[in-house]
GROMACS .gro file of C-alpha atoms in nm:
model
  247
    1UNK     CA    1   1.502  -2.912  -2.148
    2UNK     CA    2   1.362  -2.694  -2.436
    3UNK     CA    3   1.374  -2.319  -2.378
    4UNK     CA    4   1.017  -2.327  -2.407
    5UNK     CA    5   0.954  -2.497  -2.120
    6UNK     CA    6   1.235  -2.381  -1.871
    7UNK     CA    7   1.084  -2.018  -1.935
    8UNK     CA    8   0.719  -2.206  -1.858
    9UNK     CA    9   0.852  -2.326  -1.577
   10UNK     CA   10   1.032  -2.017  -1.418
   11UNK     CA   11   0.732  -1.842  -1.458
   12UNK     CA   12   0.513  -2.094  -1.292
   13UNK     CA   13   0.763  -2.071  -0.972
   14UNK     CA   14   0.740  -1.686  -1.009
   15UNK     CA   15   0.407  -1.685  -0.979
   16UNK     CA   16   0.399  -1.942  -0.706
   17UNK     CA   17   0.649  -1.797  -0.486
   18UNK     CA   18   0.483  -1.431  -0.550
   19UNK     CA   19   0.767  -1.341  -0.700
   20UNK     CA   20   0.625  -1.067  -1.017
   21UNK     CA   21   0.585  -0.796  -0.803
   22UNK     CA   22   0.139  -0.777  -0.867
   23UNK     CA   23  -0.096  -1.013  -0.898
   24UNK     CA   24  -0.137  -1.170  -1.238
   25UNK     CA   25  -0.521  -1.194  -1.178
   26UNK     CA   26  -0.626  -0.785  -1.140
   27UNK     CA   27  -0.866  -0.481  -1.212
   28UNK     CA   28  -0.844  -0.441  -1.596
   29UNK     CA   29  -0.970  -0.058  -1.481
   30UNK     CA   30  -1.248  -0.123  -1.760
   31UNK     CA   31  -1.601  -0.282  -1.811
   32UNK     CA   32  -1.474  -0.669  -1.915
   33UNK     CA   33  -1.755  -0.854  -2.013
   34UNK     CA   34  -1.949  -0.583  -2.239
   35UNK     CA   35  -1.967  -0.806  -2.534
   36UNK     CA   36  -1.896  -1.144  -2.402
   37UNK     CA   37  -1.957  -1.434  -2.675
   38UNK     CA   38  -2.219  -1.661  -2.519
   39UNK     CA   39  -2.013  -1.966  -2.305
   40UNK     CA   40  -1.707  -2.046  -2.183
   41UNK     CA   41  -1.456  -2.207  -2.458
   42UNK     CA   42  -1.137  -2.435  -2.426
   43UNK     CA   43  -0.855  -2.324  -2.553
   44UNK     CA   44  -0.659  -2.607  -2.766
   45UNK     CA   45  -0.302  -2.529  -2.883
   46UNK     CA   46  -0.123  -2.127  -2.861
   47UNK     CA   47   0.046  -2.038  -3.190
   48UNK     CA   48   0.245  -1.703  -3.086
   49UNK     CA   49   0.221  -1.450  -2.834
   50UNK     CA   50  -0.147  -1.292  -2.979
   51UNK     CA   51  -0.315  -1.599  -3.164
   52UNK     CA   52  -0.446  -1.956  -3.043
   53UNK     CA   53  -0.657  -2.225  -3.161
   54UNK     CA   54  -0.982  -2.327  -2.966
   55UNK     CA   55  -1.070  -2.751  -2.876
   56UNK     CA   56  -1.319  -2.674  -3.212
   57UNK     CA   57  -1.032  -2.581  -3.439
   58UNK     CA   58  -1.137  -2.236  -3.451
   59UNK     CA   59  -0.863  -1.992  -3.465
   60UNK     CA   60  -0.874  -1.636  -3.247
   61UNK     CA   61  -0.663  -1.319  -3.261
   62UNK     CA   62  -0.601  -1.088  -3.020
   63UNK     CA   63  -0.697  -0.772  -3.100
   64UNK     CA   64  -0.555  -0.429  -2.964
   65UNK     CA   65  -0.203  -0.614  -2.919
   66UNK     CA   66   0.089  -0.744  -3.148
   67UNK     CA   67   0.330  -0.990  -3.016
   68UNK     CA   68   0.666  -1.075  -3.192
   69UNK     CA   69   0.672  -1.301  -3.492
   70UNK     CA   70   0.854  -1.634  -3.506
   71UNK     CA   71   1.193  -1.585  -3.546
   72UNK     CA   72   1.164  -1.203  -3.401
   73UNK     CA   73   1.311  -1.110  -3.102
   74UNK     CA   74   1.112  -1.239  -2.754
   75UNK     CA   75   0.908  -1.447  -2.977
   76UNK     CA   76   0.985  -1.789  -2.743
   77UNK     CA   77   0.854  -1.606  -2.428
   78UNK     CA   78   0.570  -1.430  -2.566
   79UNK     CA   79   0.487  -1.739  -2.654
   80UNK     CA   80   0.531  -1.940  -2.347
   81UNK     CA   81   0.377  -1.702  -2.119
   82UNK     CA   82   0.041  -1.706  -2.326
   83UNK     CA   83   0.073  -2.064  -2.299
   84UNK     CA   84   0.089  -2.007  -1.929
   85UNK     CA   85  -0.228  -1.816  -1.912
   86UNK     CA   86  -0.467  -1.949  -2.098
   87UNK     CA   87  -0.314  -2.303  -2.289
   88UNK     CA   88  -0.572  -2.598  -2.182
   89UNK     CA   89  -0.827  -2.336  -1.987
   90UNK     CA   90  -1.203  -2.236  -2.043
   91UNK     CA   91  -1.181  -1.886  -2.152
   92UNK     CA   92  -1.439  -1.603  -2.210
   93UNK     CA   93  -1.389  -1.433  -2.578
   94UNK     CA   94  -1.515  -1.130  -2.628
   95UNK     CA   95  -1.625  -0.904  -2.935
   96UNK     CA   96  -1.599  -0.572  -3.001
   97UNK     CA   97  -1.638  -0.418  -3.371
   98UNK     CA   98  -1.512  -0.649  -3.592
   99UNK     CA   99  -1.570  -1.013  -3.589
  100UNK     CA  100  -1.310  -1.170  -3.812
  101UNK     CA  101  -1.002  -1.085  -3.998
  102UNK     CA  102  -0.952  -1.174  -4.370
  103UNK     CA  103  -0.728  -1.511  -4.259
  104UNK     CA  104  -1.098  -1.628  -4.109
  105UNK     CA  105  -0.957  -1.573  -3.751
  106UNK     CA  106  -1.213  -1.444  -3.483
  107UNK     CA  107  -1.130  -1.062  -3.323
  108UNK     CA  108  -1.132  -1.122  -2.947
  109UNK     CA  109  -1.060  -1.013  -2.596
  110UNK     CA  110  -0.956  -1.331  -2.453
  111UNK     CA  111  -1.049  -1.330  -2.054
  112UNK     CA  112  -0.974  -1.549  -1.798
  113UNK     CA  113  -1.223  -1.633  -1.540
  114UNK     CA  114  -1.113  -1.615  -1.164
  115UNK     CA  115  -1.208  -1.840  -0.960
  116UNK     CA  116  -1.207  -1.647  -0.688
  117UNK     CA  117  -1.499  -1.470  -0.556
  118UNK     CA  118  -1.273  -1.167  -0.438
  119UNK     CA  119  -1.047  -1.118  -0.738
  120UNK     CA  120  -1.106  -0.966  -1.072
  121UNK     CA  121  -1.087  -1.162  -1.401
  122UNK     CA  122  -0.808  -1.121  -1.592
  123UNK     CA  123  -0.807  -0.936  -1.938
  124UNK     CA  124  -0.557  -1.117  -2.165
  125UNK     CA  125  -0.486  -0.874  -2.417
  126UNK     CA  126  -0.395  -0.615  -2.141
  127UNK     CA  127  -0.150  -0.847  -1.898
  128UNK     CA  128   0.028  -0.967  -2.207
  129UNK     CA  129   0.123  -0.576  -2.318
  130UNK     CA  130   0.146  -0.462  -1.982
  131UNK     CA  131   0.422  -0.777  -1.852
  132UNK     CA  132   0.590  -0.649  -2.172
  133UNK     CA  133   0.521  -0.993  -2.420
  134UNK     CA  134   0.356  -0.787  -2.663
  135UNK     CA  135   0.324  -0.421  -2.786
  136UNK     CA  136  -0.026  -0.231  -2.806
  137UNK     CA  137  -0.160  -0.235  -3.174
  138UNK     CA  138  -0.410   0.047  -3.329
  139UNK     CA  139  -0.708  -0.169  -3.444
  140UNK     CA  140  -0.974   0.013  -3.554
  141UNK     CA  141  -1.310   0.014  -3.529
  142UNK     CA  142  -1.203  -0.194  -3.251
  143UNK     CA  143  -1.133   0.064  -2.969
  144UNK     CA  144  -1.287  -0.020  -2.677
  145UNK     CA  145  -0.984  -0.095  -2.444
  146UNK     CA  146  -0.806   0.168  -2.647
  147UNK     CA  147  -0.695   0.394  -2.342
  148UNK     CA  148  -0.634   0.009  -2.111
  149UNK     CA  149  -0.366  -0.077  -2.356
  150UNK     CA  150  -0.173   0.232  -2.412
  151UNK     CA  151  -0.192   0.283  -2.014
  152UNK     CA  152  -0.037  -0.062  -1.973
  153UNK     CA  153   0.244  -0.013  -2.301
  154UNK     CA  154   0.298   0.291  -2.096
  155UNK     CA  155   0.405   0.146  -1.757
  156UNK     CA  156   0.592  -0.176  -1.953
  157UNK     CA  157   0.771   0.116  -2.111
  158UNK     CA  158   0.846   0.296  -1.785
  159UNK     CA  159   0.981  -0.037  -1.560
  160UNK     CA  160   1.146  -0.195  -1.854
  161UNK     CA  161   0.972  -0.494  -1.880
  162UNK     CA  162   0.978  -0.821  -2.110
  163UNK     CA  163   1.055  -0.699  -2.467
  164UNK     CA  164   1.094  -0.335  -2.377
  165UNK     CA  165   1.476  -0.422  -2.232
  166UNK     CA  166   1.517  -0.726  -2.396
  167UNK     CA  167   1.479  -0.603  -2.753
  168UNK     CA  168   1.500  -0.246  -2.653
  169UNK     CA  169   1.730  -0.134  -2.974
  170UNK     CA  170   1.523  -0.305  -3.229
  171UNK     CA  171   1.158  -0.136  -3.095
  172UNK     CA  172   1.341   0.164  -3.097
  173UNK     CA  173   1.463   0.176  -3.470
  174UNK     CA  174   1.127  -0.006  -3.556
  175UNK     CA  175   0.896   0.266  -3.367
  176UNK     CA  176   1.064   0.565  -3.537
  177UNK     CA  177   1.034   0.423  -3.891
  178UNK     CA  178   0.670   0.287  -3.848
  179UNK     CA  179   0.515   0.522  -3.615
  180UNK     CA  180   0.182   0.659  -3.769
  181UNK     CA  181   0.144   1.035  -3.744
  182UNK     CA  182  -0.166   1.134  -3.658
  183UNK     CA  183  -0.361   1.302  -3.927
  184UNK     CA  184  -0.657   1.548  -3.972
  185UNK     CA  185  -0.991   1.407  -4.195
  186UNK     CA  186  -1.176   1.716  -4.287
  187UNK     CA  187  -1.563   1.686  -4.297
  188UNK     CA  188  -1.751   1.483  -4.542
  189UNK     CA  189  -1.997   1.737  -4.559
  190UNK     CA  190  -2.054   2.131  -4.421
  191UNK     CA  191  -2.404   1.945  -4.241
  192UNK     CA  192  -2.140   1.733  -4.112
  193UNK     CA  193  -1.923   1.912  -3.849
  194UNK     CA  194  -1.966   1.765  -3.520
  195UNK     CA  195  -1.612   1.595  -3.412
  196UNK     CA  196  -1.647   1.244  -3.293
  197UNK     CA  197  -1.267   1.228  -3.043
  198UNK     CA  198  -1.140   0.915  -2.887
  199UNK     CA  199  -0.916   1.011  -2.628
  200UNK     CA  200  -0.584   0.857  -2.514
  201UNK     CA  201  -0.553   1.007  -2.194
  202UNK     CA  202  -0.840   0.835  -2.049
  203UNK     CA  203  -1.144   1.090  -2.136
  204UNK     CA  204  -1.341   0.806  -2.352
  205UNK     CA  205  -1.514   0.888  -2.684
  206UNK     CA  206  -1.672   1.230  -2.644
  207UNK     CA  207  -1.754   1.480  -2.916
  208UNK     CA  208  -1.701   1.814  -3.008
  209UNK     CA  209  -1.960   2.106  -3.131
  210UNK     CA  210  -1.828   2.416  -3.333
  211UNK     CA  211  -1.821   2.627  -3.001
  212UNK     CA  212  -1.623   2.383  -2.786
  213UNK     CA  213  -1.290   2.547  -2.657
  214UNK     CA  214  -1.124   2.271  -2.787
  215UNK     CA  215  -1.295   2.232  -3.144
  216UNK     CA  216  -1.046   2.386  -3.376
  217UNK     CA  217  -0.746   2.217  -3.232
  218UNK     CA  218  -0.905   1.837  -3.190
  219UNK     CA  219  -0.781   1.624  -3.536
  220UNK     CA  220  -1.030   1.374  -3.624
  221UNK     CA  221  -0.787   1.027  -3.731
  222UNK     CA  222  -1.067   0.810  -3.875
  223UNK     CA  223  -0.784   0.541  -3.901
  224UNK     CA  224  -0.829   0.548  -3.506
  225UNK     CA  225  -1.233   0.508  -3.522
  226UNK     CA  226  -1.282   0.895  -3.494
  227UNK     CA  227  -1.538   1.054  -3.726
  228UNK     CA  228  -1.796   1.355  -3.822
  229UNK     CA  229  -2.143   1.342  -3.714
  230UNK     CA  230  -2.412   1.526  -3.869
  231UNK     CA  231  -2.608   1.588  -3.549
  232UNK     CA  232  -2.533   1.550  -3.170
  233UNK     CA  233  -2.798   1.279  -3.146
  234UNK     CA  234  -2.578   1.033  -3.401
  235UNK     CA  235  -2.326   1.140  -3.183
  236UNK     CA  236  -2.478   1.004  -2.881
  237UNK     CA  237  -2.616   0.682  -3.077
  238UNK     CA  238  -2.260   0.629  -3.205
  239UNK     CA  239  -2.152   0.633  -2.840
  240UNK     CA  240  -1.979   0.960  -2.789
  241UNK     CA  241  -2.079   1.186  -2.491
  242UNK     CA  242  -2.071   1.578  -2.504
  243UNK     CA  243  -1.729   1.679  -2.414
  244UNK     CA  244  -1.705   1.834  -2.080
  245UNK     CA  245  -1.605   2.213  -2.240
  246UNK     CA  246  -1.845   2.240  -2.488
  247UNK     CA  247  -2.128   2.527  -2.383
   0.00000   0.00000   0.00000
């Protein structure tokens, strides 16, 4: 038997016997459905651990995720376990920013329908990152499950799961050479002052005022979807809120 399919199948059992310690259909902790695409969709044939193929031959990314490439370490169970979720089901896909990527694959949040009444629907991107088959990816504009993502890297980190202990020396050499540093984009303009944050602890998109006890210390990454506003009502039509220590 292929590797392929005796992980498929040991997963299957897992799940079956109740064996993966939580449930793989769960609270995603966010508003899943915001942006829905219109329909359900059938999902055709899974490339890797963050791309598929639809029945129509259209292709879809994940976005907000990056699982290993062929050939790459945990690339045969990334694989398989995507496969596991979603291979041969009708899935909701679901837009945020961008809408394709310049290979002419669609941007999506894949989710899964549950089919029952009393459990949540499942939020691809976020179980594949959070069982540790793939790492969370900075994809702006695309933030909107920003803070779900690095929560879930966060406790894959912490229990040592999937990729994190299986290919725990290469992430390691790999995060400390590509790491991005954070950096600090000054002001298009002195009209334009008003900080536009996205926050990684959980706070949401809120912005900042010259006044604001935090002001002078909160870096605006526009790499990250951050920005400068010229006036608290593009702030507010941008979707930022007024931060909770501003006067």
């Amino acid at each position: 038997m292929k590797k392929t399919a005796v992980i498929t199948a040991i997963m299957a059992l897992m799940a079956a016997l109740g064996l993966t310690g939580y449930k793989i259909v769960k609270d995603t902790g966010g508003p899943v459905g915001a942006n829905v695409d219109s329909g359900l969709v059938e999902v055709g044939k899974v490339i890797d651990g963050d791309t598929f193929v639809l029945e129509d031959g259209t292709k879809v990314r994940l976005i907000g995720i990056d699982a290993p490439e062929e050939a790459e370490c945990y690339f045969e169970e990334s694989s398989s376990y995507l496969k596991w979720i979603i291979a041969g089901k009708n899935i909701k896909l679901e837009k945020d920013i961008s809408g394709a990527d310049e290979y002419g694959r669609l941007l999506r949040y894949a989710i899964v329908p549950s089919s029952d009444a009393a459990e949540d629907n499942l939020l691809v991107n976020e179980a594949l990152v959070r069982d540790g088959f793939a790492r969370r990816k900075q994809s702006p504009p695309d933030n909107r499950y920003r803070d779900l993502l690095a929560a879930a890297e966060a406790e894959a980190k912490k229990n040592e799961r999937g990729l994190w202990k299986e290919c725990a020396a290469i992430l390691d050499v790999s995060s400390g050479a590509n790491e991005e540093r954070e950096i600090d984009t000054p002001p298009p303009s002195p009209e334009c002052v008003i900080k536009g944050n996205i926050s990684e602890k959980g706070y949401g998109k809120t912005y900042l005022v010259p006044g604001c006890d935090n002001y002078e210390k909160t870096k605006i990454d526009t790499r990250k979807g951050e920005q400068y506003f010229c006036s608290e009502s593009d702030a507010v039509a941008g979707g930022f809120r007024k931060a909770e220590n501003c006067p």
